[in-house]
Amino acid sequence: DHEARAADLLSQLLAEYLAPPPRLSVTEWACQRRILSAKDSSEPGPYRIERTPYAREPQEALSVYSMVEEIVLMWGAQTSKTTIGSNWLGSLIDIQPGPTMVVHPTIDTGKRFSRQRLTPMIEESPVLRRKVRENRSRDDANTTLLKEYPGGFLVVAGANSAAGLRAMPIRDIFFDEIDAYPHDVDGEGDPISLAEARQSTFARRKRLKTSTPTTKGHSRIEA
């Protein structure tokens, strides 16, 4: 009886950890598995693509089976740019884990993103909550700027800190509100170029760049 139960447990563990990841698009993942938090959305509850159907195309390009490497969204304020990026991050944590980075204009805005958008998404979506370790007083695996999970991690960096942009290899990067980035960081050059150099060892890398445009002819996202 004990041996039978042990065999059943082993087969369940093997099925969970050795099965290939489901072939879900970012949109399918979000519709099936993401719960929008009241801290993050005026319409909390299950994510529905019908709210913003224009999000489907960029989310399709961000999906693991798409060969598109760079997705650029030059959209106005409050048009779901960050929600699209968050959906992508959630799907990576869940079904395509690896080294991932989010770059915000400053460390402070990165911390705000983590507290107001990233952490509520993890807490409200059961599949993410199970995979991201709970924060413990002596465990640095889940902090404001670092989330670890089986097979990968997500680090939040500021475009105003060169040290945070060049420390380790990264497969996927979400550059948010890039028109607010400095043109030179700590005398080491363009922050986007510094971060992109970290992707060179990955063949199947992706980048998402978003921003509300600023001055025509001087806008990063326009270029």
PDB file of N, CA, C and O in Angstrom, residues 53-111:
ATOM      1  N   PRO A  53      -9.095  44.598 -27.215  1.00  0.00           N
ATOM      2  CA  PRO A  53      -8.777  43.639 -28.286  1.00  0.00           C
ATOM      3  C   PRO A  53      -7.514  43.978 -29.060  1.00  0.00           C
ATOM      4  O   PRO A  53      -6.889  43.082 -29.633  1.00  0.00           O
ATOM      5  N   TYR A  54      -7.116  45.237 -29.080  1.00  0.00           N
ATOM      6  CA  TYR A  54      -5.894  45.627 -29.779  1.00  0.00           C
ATOM      7  C   TYR A  54      -4.635  45.070 -29.106  1.00  0.00           C
ATOM      8  O   TYR A  54      -3.540  45.122 -29.680  1.00  0.00           O
ATOM      9  N   ALA A  55      -4.773  44.533 -27.890  1.00  0.00           N
ATOM     10  CA  ALA A  55      -3.621  43.937 -27.202  1.00  0.00           C
ATOM     11  C   ALA A  55      -3.266  42.562 -27.761  1.00  0.00           C
ATOM     12  O   ALA A  55      -2.170  42.054 -27.511  1.00  0.00           O
ATOM     13  N   ARG A  56      -4.173  41.963 -28.533  1.00  0.00           N
ATOM     14  CA  ARG A  56      -3.945  40.597 -28.996  1.00  0.00           C
ATOM     15  C   ARG A  56      -2.703  40.494 -29.902  1.00  0.00           C
ATOM     16  O   ARG A  56      -1.906  39.574 -29.776  1.00  0.00           O
ATOM     17  N   GLU A  57      -2.553  41.438 -30.847  1.00  0.00           N
ATOM     18  CA  GLU A  57      -1.452  41.335 -31.810  1.00  0.00           C
ATOM     19  C   GLU A  57      -0.072  41.398 -31.137  1.00  0.00           C
ATOM     20  O   GLU A  57       0.769  40.526 -31.392  1.00  0.00           O
ATOM     21  N   PRO A  58       0.198  42.409 -30.296  1.00  0.00           N
ATOM     22  CA  PRO A  58       1.511  42.395 -29.640  1.00  0.00           C
ATOM     23  C   PRO A  58       1.698  41.193 -28.717  1.00  0.00           C
ATOM     24  O   PRO A  58       2.816  40.666 -28.610  1.00  0.00           O
ATOM     25  N   GLN A  59       0.635  40.752 -28.064  1.00  0.00           N
ATOM     26  CA  GLN A  59       0.759  39.590 -27.189  1.00  0.00           C
ATOM     27  C   GLN A  59       1.026  38.318 -27.992  1.00  0.00           C
ATOM     28  O   GLN A  59       1.732  37.419 -27.531  1.00  0.00           O
ATOM     29  N   GLU A  60       0.480  38.236 -29.207  1.00  0.00           N
ATOM     30  CA  GLU A  60       0.786  37.100 -30.075  1.00  0.00           C
ATOM     31  C   GLU A  60       2.271  37.112 -30.435  1.00  0.00           C
ATOM     32  O   GLU A  60       2.936  36.070 -30.418  1.00  0.00           O
ATOM     33  N   ALA A  61       2.819  38.290 -30.743  1.00  0.00           N
ATOM     34  CA  ALA A  61       4.239  38.399 -31.095  1.00  0.00           C
ATOM     35  C   ALA A  61       5.143  38.082 -29.912  1.00  0.00           C
ATOM     36  O   ALA A  61       6.278  37.610 -30.089  1.00  0.00           O
ATOM     37  N   LEU A  62       4.664  38.331 -28.696  1.00  0.00           N
ATOM     38  CA  LEU A  62       5.439  38.029 -27.489  1.00  0.00           C
ATOM     39  C   LEU A  62       5.372  36.558 -27.100  1.00  0.00           C
ATOM     40  O   LEU A  62       6.137  36.116 -26.239  1.00  0.00           O
ATOM     41  N   SER A  63       4.496  35.793 -27.717  1.00  0.00           N
ATOM     42  CA  SER A  63       4.320  34.382 -27.369  1.00  0.00           C
ATOM     43  C   SER A  63       5.545  33.571 -27.751  1.00  0.00           C
ATOM     44  O   SER A  63       6.269  33.906 -28.701  1.00  0.00           O
ATOM     45  N   VAL A  64       5.777  32.486 -27.035  1.00  0.00           N
ATOM     46  CA  VAL A  64       7.022  31.740 -27.151  1.00  0.00           C
ATOM     47  C   VAL A  64       7.251  31.182 -28.548  1.00  0.00           C
ATOM     48  O   VAL A  64       8.393  31.083 -29.015  1.00  0.00           O
ATOM     49  N   TYR A  65       6.189  30.817 -29.257  1.00  0.00           N
ATOM     50  CA  TYR A  65       6.364  30.204 -30.574  1.00  0.00           C
ATOM     51  C   TYR A  65       6.556  31.240 -31.686  1.00  0.00           C
ATOM     52  O   TYR A  65       6.866  30.892 -32.814  1.00  0.00           O
ATOM     53  N   SER A  66       6.350  32.535 -31.391  1.00  0.00           N
ATOM     54  CA  SER A  66       6.544  33.574 -32.390  1.00  0.00           C
ATOM     55  C   SER A  66       8.035  33.823 -32.606  1.00  0.00           C
ATOM     56  O   SER A  66       8.822  33.850 -31.659  1.00  0.00           O
ATOM     57  N   MET A  67       8.435  34.032 -33.858  1.00  0.00           N
ATOM     58  CA  MET A  67       9.837  34.304 -34.175  1.00  0.00           C
ATOM     59  C   MET A  67      10.187  35.791 -34.068  1.00  0.00           C
ATOM     60  O   MET A  67      11.323  36.176 -34.291  1.00  0.00           O
ATOM     61  N   VAL A  68       9.207  36.622 -33.747  1.00  0.00           N
ATOM     62  CA  VAL A  68       9.477  38.054 -33.574  1.00  0.00           C
ATOM     63  C   VAL A  68      10.372  38.244 -32.353  1.00  0.00           C
ATOM     64  O   VAL A  68      10.121  37.693 -31.291  1.00  0.00           O
ATOM     65  N   GLU A  69      11.430  39.042 -32.520  1.00  0.00           N
ATOM     66  CA  GLU A  69      12.376  39.268 -31.419  1.00  0.00           C
ATOM     67  C   GLU A  69      12.096  40.562 -30.673  1.00  0.00           C
ATOM     68  O   GLU A  69      12.255  40.620 -29.454  1.00  0.00           O
ATOM     69  N   GLU A  70      11.690  41.631 -31.387  1.00  0.00           N
ATOM     70  CA  GLU A  70      11.487  42.927 -30.732  1.00  0.00           C
ATOM     71  C   GLU A  70      10.114  43.478 -31.060  1.00  0.00           C
ATOM     72  O   GLU A  70       9.719  43.554 -32.217  1.00  0.00           O
ATOM     73  N   ILE A  71       9.391  43.856 -30.017  1.00  0.00           N
ATOM     74  CA  ILE A  71       8.046  44.421 -30.143  1.00  0.00           C
ATOM     75  C   ILE A  71       8.103  45.834 -29.568  1.00  0.00           C
ATOM     76  O   ILE A  71       8.584  46.040 -28.449  1.00  0.00           O
ATOM     77  N   VAL A  72       7.631  46.814 -30.336  1.00  0.00           N
ATOM     78  CA  VAL A  72       7.682  48.219 -29.916  1.00  0.00           C
ATOM     79  C   VAL A  72       6.270  48.792 -29.917  1.00  0.00           C
ATOM     80  O   VAL A  72       5.560  48.704 -30.921  1.00  0.00           O
ATOM     81  N   LEU A  73       5.868  49.373 -28.802  1.00  0.00           N
ATOM     82  CA  LEU A  73       4.541  49.965 -28.674  1.00  0.00           C
ATOM     83  C   LEU A  73       4.681  51.454 -28.382  1.00  0.00           C
ATOM     84  O   LEU A  73       5.051  51.852 -27.275  1.00  0.00           O
ATOM     85  N   MET A  74       4.405  52.294 -29.388  1.00  0.00           N
ATOM     86  CA  MET A  74       4.357  53.748 -29.193  1.00  0.00           C
ATOM     87  C   MET A  74       2.882  54.115 -29.050  1.00  0.00           C
ATOM     88  O   MET A  74       2.203  54.416 -30.031  1.00  0.00           O
ATOM     89  N   TRP A  75       2.404  54.040 -27.826  1.00  0.00           N
ATOM     90  CA  TRP A  75       0.980  54.253 -27.536  1.00  0.00           C
ATOM     91  C   TRP A  75       0.824  55.361 -26.501  1.00  0.00           C
ATOM     92  O   TRP A  75       1.750  55.676 -25.760  1.00  0.00           O
ATOM     93  N   GLY A  76      -0.374  55.901 -26.439  1.00  0.00           N
ATOM     94  CA  GLY A  76      -0.668  56.941 -25.465  1.00  0.00           C
ATOM     95  C   GLY A  76      -0.755  56.399 -24.044  1.00  0.00           C
ATOM     96  O   GLY A  76      -0.671  55.191 -23.803  1.00  0.00           O
ATOM     97  N   ALA A  77      -0.935  57.314 -23.112  1.00  0.00           N
ATOM     98  CA  ALA A  77      -1.040  56.932 -21.704  1.00  0.00           C
ATOM     99  C   ALA A  77      -2.313  56.122 -21.465  1.00  0.00           C
ATOM    100  O   ALA A  77      -3.333  56.326 -22.121  1.00  0.00           O
ATOM    101  N   GLN A  78      -2.231  55.190 -20.518  1.00  0.00           N
ATOM    102  CA  GLN A  78      -3.384  54.388 -20.094  1.00  0.00           C
ATOM    103  C   GLN A  78      -4.008  53.610 -21.256  1.00  0.00           C
ATOM    104  O   GLN A  78      -5.226  53.576 -21.409  1.00  0.00           O
ATOM    105  N   THR A  79      -3.166  52.963 -22.063  1.00  0.00           N
ATOM    106  CA  THR A  79      -3.676  52.149 -23.175  1.00  0.00           C
ATOM    107  C   THR A  79      -3.219  50.696 -23.054  1.00  0.00           C
ATOM    108  O   THR A  79      -3.063  49.996 -24.048  1.00  0.00           O
ATOM    109  N   SER A  80      -2.963  50.241 -21.826  1.00  0.00           N
ATOM    110  CA  SER A  80      -2.659  48.830 -21.518  1.00  0.00           C
ATOM    111  C   SER A  80      -1.243  48.404 -21.882  1.00  0.00           C
ATOM    112  O   SER A  80      -0.973  47.196 -21.954  1.00  0.00           O
ATOM    113  N   LYS A  81      -0.334  49.341 -22.094  1.00  0.00           N
ATOM    114  CA  LYS A  81       1.042  48.944 -22.386  1.00  0.00           C
ATOM    115  C   LYS A  81       1.633  48.100 -21.258  1.00  0.00           C
ATOM    116  O   LYS A  81       2.226  47.047 -21.497  1.00  0.00           O
ATOM    117  N   THR A  82       1.475  48.570 -20.025  1.00  0.00           N
ATOM    118  CA  THR A  82       2.060  47.849 -18.894  1.00  0.00           C
ATOM    119  C   THR A  82       1.310  46.549 -18.627  1.00  0.00           C
ATOM    120  O   THR A  82       1.913  45.552 -18.222  1.00  0.00           O
ATOM    121  N   THR A  83       0.006  46.526 -18.880  1.00  0.00           N
ATOM    122  CA  THR A  83      -0.750  45.284 -18.714  1.00  0.00           C
ATOM    123  C   THR A  83      -0.260  44.221 -19.687  1.00  0.00           C
ATOM    124  O   THR A  83      -0.107  43.047 -19.333  1.00  0.00           O
ATOM    125  N   ILE A  84       0.008  44.625 -20.936  1.00  0.00           N
ATOM    126  CA  ILE A  84       0.553  43.690 -21.928  1.00  0.00           C
ATOM    127  C   ILE A  84       1.901  43.154 -21.453  1.00  0.00           C
ATOM    128  O   ILE A  84       2.164  41.946 -21.499  1.00  0.00           O
ATOM    129  N   GLY A  85       2.764  44.061 -20.985  1.00  0.00           N
ATOM    130  CA  GLY A  85       4.056  43.626 -20.473  1.00  0.00           C
ATOM    131  C   GLY A  85       3.915  42.701 -19.281  1.00  0.00           C
ATOM    132  O   GLY A  85       4.637  41.694 -19.163  1.00  0.00           O
ATOM    133  N   SER A  86       2.982  42.998 -18.386  1.00  0.00           N
ATOM    134  CA  SER A  86       2.775  42.153 -17.214  1.00  0.00           C
ATOM    135  C   SER A  86       2.242  40.785 -17.610  1.00  0.00           C
ATOM    136  O   SER A  86       2.632  39.759 -17.029  1.00  0.00           O
ATOM    137  N   ASN A  87       1.330  40.739 -18.588  1.00  0.00           N
ATOM    138  CA  ASN A  87       0.840  39.445 -19.073  1.00  0.00           C
ATOM    139  C   ASN A  87       1.989  38.596 -19.609  1.00  0.00           C
ATOM    140  O   ASN A  87       2.054  37.381 -19.368  1.00  0.00           O
ATOM    141  N   TRP A  88       2.880  39.238 -20.361  1.00  0.00           N
ATOM    142  CA  TRP A  88       4.040  38.527 -20.883  1.00  0.00           C
ATOM    143  C   TRP A  88       4.904  37.989 -19.749  1.00  0.00           C
ATOM    144  O   TRP A  88       5.295  36.816 -19.748  1.00  0.00           O
ATOM    145  N   LEU A  89       5.185  38.829 -18.757  1.00  0.00           N
ATOM    146  CA  LEU A  89       5.995  38.396 -17.628  1.00  0.00           C
ATOM    147  C   LEU A  89       5.343  37.228 -16.897  1.00  0.00           C
ATOM    148  O   LEU A  89       6.016  36.260 -16.519  1.00  0.00           O
ATOM    149  N   GLY A  90       4.032  37.302 -16.692  1.00  0.00           N
ATOM    150  CA  GLY A  90       3.337  36.217 -16.010  1.00  0.00           C
ATOM    151  C   GLY A  90       3.435  34.911 -16.777  1.00  0.00           C
ATOM    152  O   GLY A  90       3.667  33.844 -16.187  1.00  0.00           O
ATOM    153  N   SER A  91       3.283  34.978 -18.091  1.00  0.00           N
ATOM    154  CA  SER A  91       3.371  33.757 -18.895  1.00  0.00           C
ATOM    155  C   SER A  91       4.787  33.193 -18.871  1.00  0.00           C
ATOM    156  O   SER A  91       4.979  31.971 -18.875  1.00  0.00           O
ATOM    157  N   LEU A  92       5.807  34.057 -18.836  1.00  0.00           N
ATOM    158  CA  LEU A  92       7.186  33.586 -18.748  1.00  0.00           C
ATOM    159  C   LEU A  92       7.427  32.859 -17.432  1.00  0.00           C
ATOM    160  O   LEU A  92       8.025  31.776 -17.401  1.00  0.00           O
ATOM    161  N   ILE A  93       6.984  33.447 -16.326  1.00  0.00           N
ATOM    162  CA  ILE A  93       7.149  32.815 -15.019  1.00  0.00           C
ATOM    163  C   ILE A  93       6.500  31.439 -15.006  1.00  0.00           C
ATOM    164  O   ILE A  93       7.061  30.457 -14.505  1.00  0.00           O
ATOM    165  N   ASP A  94       5.320  31.344 -15.605  1.00  0.00           N
ATOM    166  CA  ASP A  94       4.521  30.131 -15.517  1.00  0.00           C
ATOM    167  C   ASP A  94       4.951  29.045 -16.501  1.00  0.00           C
ATOM    168  O   ASP A  94       5.115  27.887 -16.110  1.00  0.00           O
ATOM    169  N   ILE A  95       5.133  29.392 -17.775  1.00  0.00           N
ATOM    170  CA  ILE A  95       5.323  28.342 -18.779  1.00  0.00           C
ATOM    171  C   ILE A  95       6.627  28.434 -19.571  1.00  0.00           C
ATOM    172  O   ILE A  95       6.947  27.518 -20.329  1.00  0.00           O
ATOM    173  N   GLN A  96       7.390  29.514 -19.435  1.00  0.00           N
ATOM    174  CA  GLN A  96       8.654  29.632 -20.159  1.00  0.00           C
ATOM    175  C   GLN A  96       9.689  30.326 -19.276  1.00  0.00           C
ATOM    176  O   GLN A  96      10.217  31.370 -19.623  1.00  0.00           O
ATOM    177  N   PRO A  97       9.989  29.750 -18.109  1.00  0.00           N
ATOM    178  CA  PRO A  97      10.863  30.436 -17.157  1.00  0.00           C
ATOM    179  C   PRO A  97      12.290  30.583 -17.682  1.00  0.00           C
ATOM    180  O   PRO A  97      12.784  29.760 -18.454  1.00  0.00           O
ATOM    181  N   GLY A  98      12.916  31.659 -17.265  1.00  0.00           N
ATOM    182  CA  GLY A  98      14.289  31.944 -17.644  1.00  0.00           C
ATOM    183  C   GLY A  98      14.698  33.271 -17.028  1.00  0.00           C
ATOM    184  O   GLY A  98      13.914  33.913 -16.321  1.00  0.00           O
ATOM    185  N   PRO A  99      15.917  33.726 -17.282  1.00  0.00           N
ATOM    186  CA  PRO A  99      16.362  35.017 -16.734  1.00  0.00           C
ATOM    187  C   PRO A  99      15.691  36.182 -17.463  1.00  0.00           C
ATOM    188  O   PRO A  99      15.813  36.332 -18.677  1.00  0.00           O
ATOM    189  N   THR A 100      14.977  36.984 -16.702  1.00  0.00           N
ATOM    190  CA  THR A 100      14.125  38.040 -17.260  1.00  0.00           C
ATOM    191  C   THR A 100      14.386  39.349 -16.527  1.00  0.00           C
ATOM    192  O   THR A 100      14.685  39.351 -15.333  1.00  0.00           O
ATOM    193  N   MET A 101      14.247  40.461 -17.259  1.00  0.00           N
ATOM    194  CA  MET A 101      14.473  41.772 -16.644  1.00  0.00           C
ATOM    195  C   MET A 101      13.384  42.756 -17.054  1.00  0.00           C
ATOM    196  O   MET A 101      12.894  42.712 -18.185  1.00  0.00           O
ATOM    197  N   VAL A 102      13.013  43.615 -16.114  1.00  0.00           N
ATOM    198  CA  VAL A 102      12.159  44.773 -16.396  1.00  0.00           C
ATOM    199  C   VAL A 102      12.997  46.014 -16.127  1.00  0.00           C
ATOM    200  O   VAL A 102      13.596  46.138 -15.057  1.00  0.00           O
ATOM    201  N   VAL A 103      13.073  46.914 -17.110  1.00  0.00           N
ATOM    202  CA  VAL A 103      13.841  48.153 -16.943  1.00  0.00           C
ATOM    203  C   VAL A 103      12.871  49.332 -16.902  1.00  0.00           C
ATOM    204  O   VAL A 103      12.079  49.530 -17.832  1.00  0.00           O
ATOM    205  N   HIS A 104      12.936  50.103 -15.822  1.00  0.00           N
ATOM    206  CA  HIS A 104      12.144  51.320 -15.664  1.00  0.00           C
ATOM    207  C   HIS A 104      13.065  52.532 -15.704  1.00  0.00           C
ATOM    208  O   HIS A 104      14.280  52.398 -15.580  1.00  0.00           O
ATOM    209  N   PRO A 105      12.514  53.715 -15.893  1.00  0.00           N
ATOM    210  CA  PRO A 105      13.372  54.897 -15.982  1.00  0.00           C
ATOM    211  C   PRO A 105      14.318  55.073 -14.797  1.00  0.00           C
ATOM    212  O   PRO A 105      15.466  55.483 -14.968  1.00  0.00           O
ATOM    213  N   THR A 106      13.839  54.766 -13.584  1.00  0.00           N
ATOM    214  CA  THR A 106      14.674  54.884 -12.385  1.00  0.00           C
ATOM    215  C   THR A 106      14.424  53.692 -11.481  1.00  0.00           C
ATOM    216  O   THR A 106      13.433  52.965 -11.630  1.00  0.00           O
ATOM    217  N   ILE A 107      15.306  53.506 -10.522  1.00  0.00           N
ATOM    218  CA  ILE A 107      15.103  52.458  -9.524  1.00  0.00           C
ATOM    219  C   ILE A 107      13.800  52.707  -8.765  1.00  0.00           C
ATOM    220  O   ILE A 107      13.051  51.776  -8.463  1.00  0.00           O
ATOM    221  N   ASP A 108      13.506  53.969  -8.460  1.00  0.00           N
ATOM    222  CA  ASP A 108      12.285  54.288  -7.708  1.00  0.00           C
ATOM    223  C   ASP A 108      11.019  53.913  -8.486  1.00  0.00           C
ATOM    224  O   ASP A 108      10.080  53.347  -7.912  1.00  0.00           O
ATOM    225  N   THR A 109      10.971  54.227  -9.795  1.00  0.00           N
ATOM    226  CA  THR A 109       9.791  53.843 -10.565  1.00  0.00           C
ATOM    227  C   THR A 109       9.737  52.332 -10.739  1.00  0.00           C
ATOM    228  O   THR A 109       8.653  51.755 -10.824  1.00  0.00           O
ATOM    229  N   GLY A 110      10.894  51.672 -10.756  1.00  0.00           N
ATOM    230  CA  GLY A 110      10.917  50.217 -10.801  1.00  0.00           C
ATOM    231  C   GLY A 110      10.337  49.610  -9.535  1.00  0.00           C
ATOM    232  O   GLY A 110       9.569  48.642  -9.598  1.00  0.00           O
ATOM    233  N   LYS A 111      10.692  50.160  -8.392  1.00  0.00           N
ATOM    234  CA  LYS A 111      10.129  49.680  -7.127  1.00  0.00           C
ATOM    235  C   LYS A 111       8.618  49.892  -7.093  1.00  0.00           C
ATOM    236  O   LYS A 111       7.867  49.035  -6.618  1.00  0.00           O
TER     237      LYS A 111
END
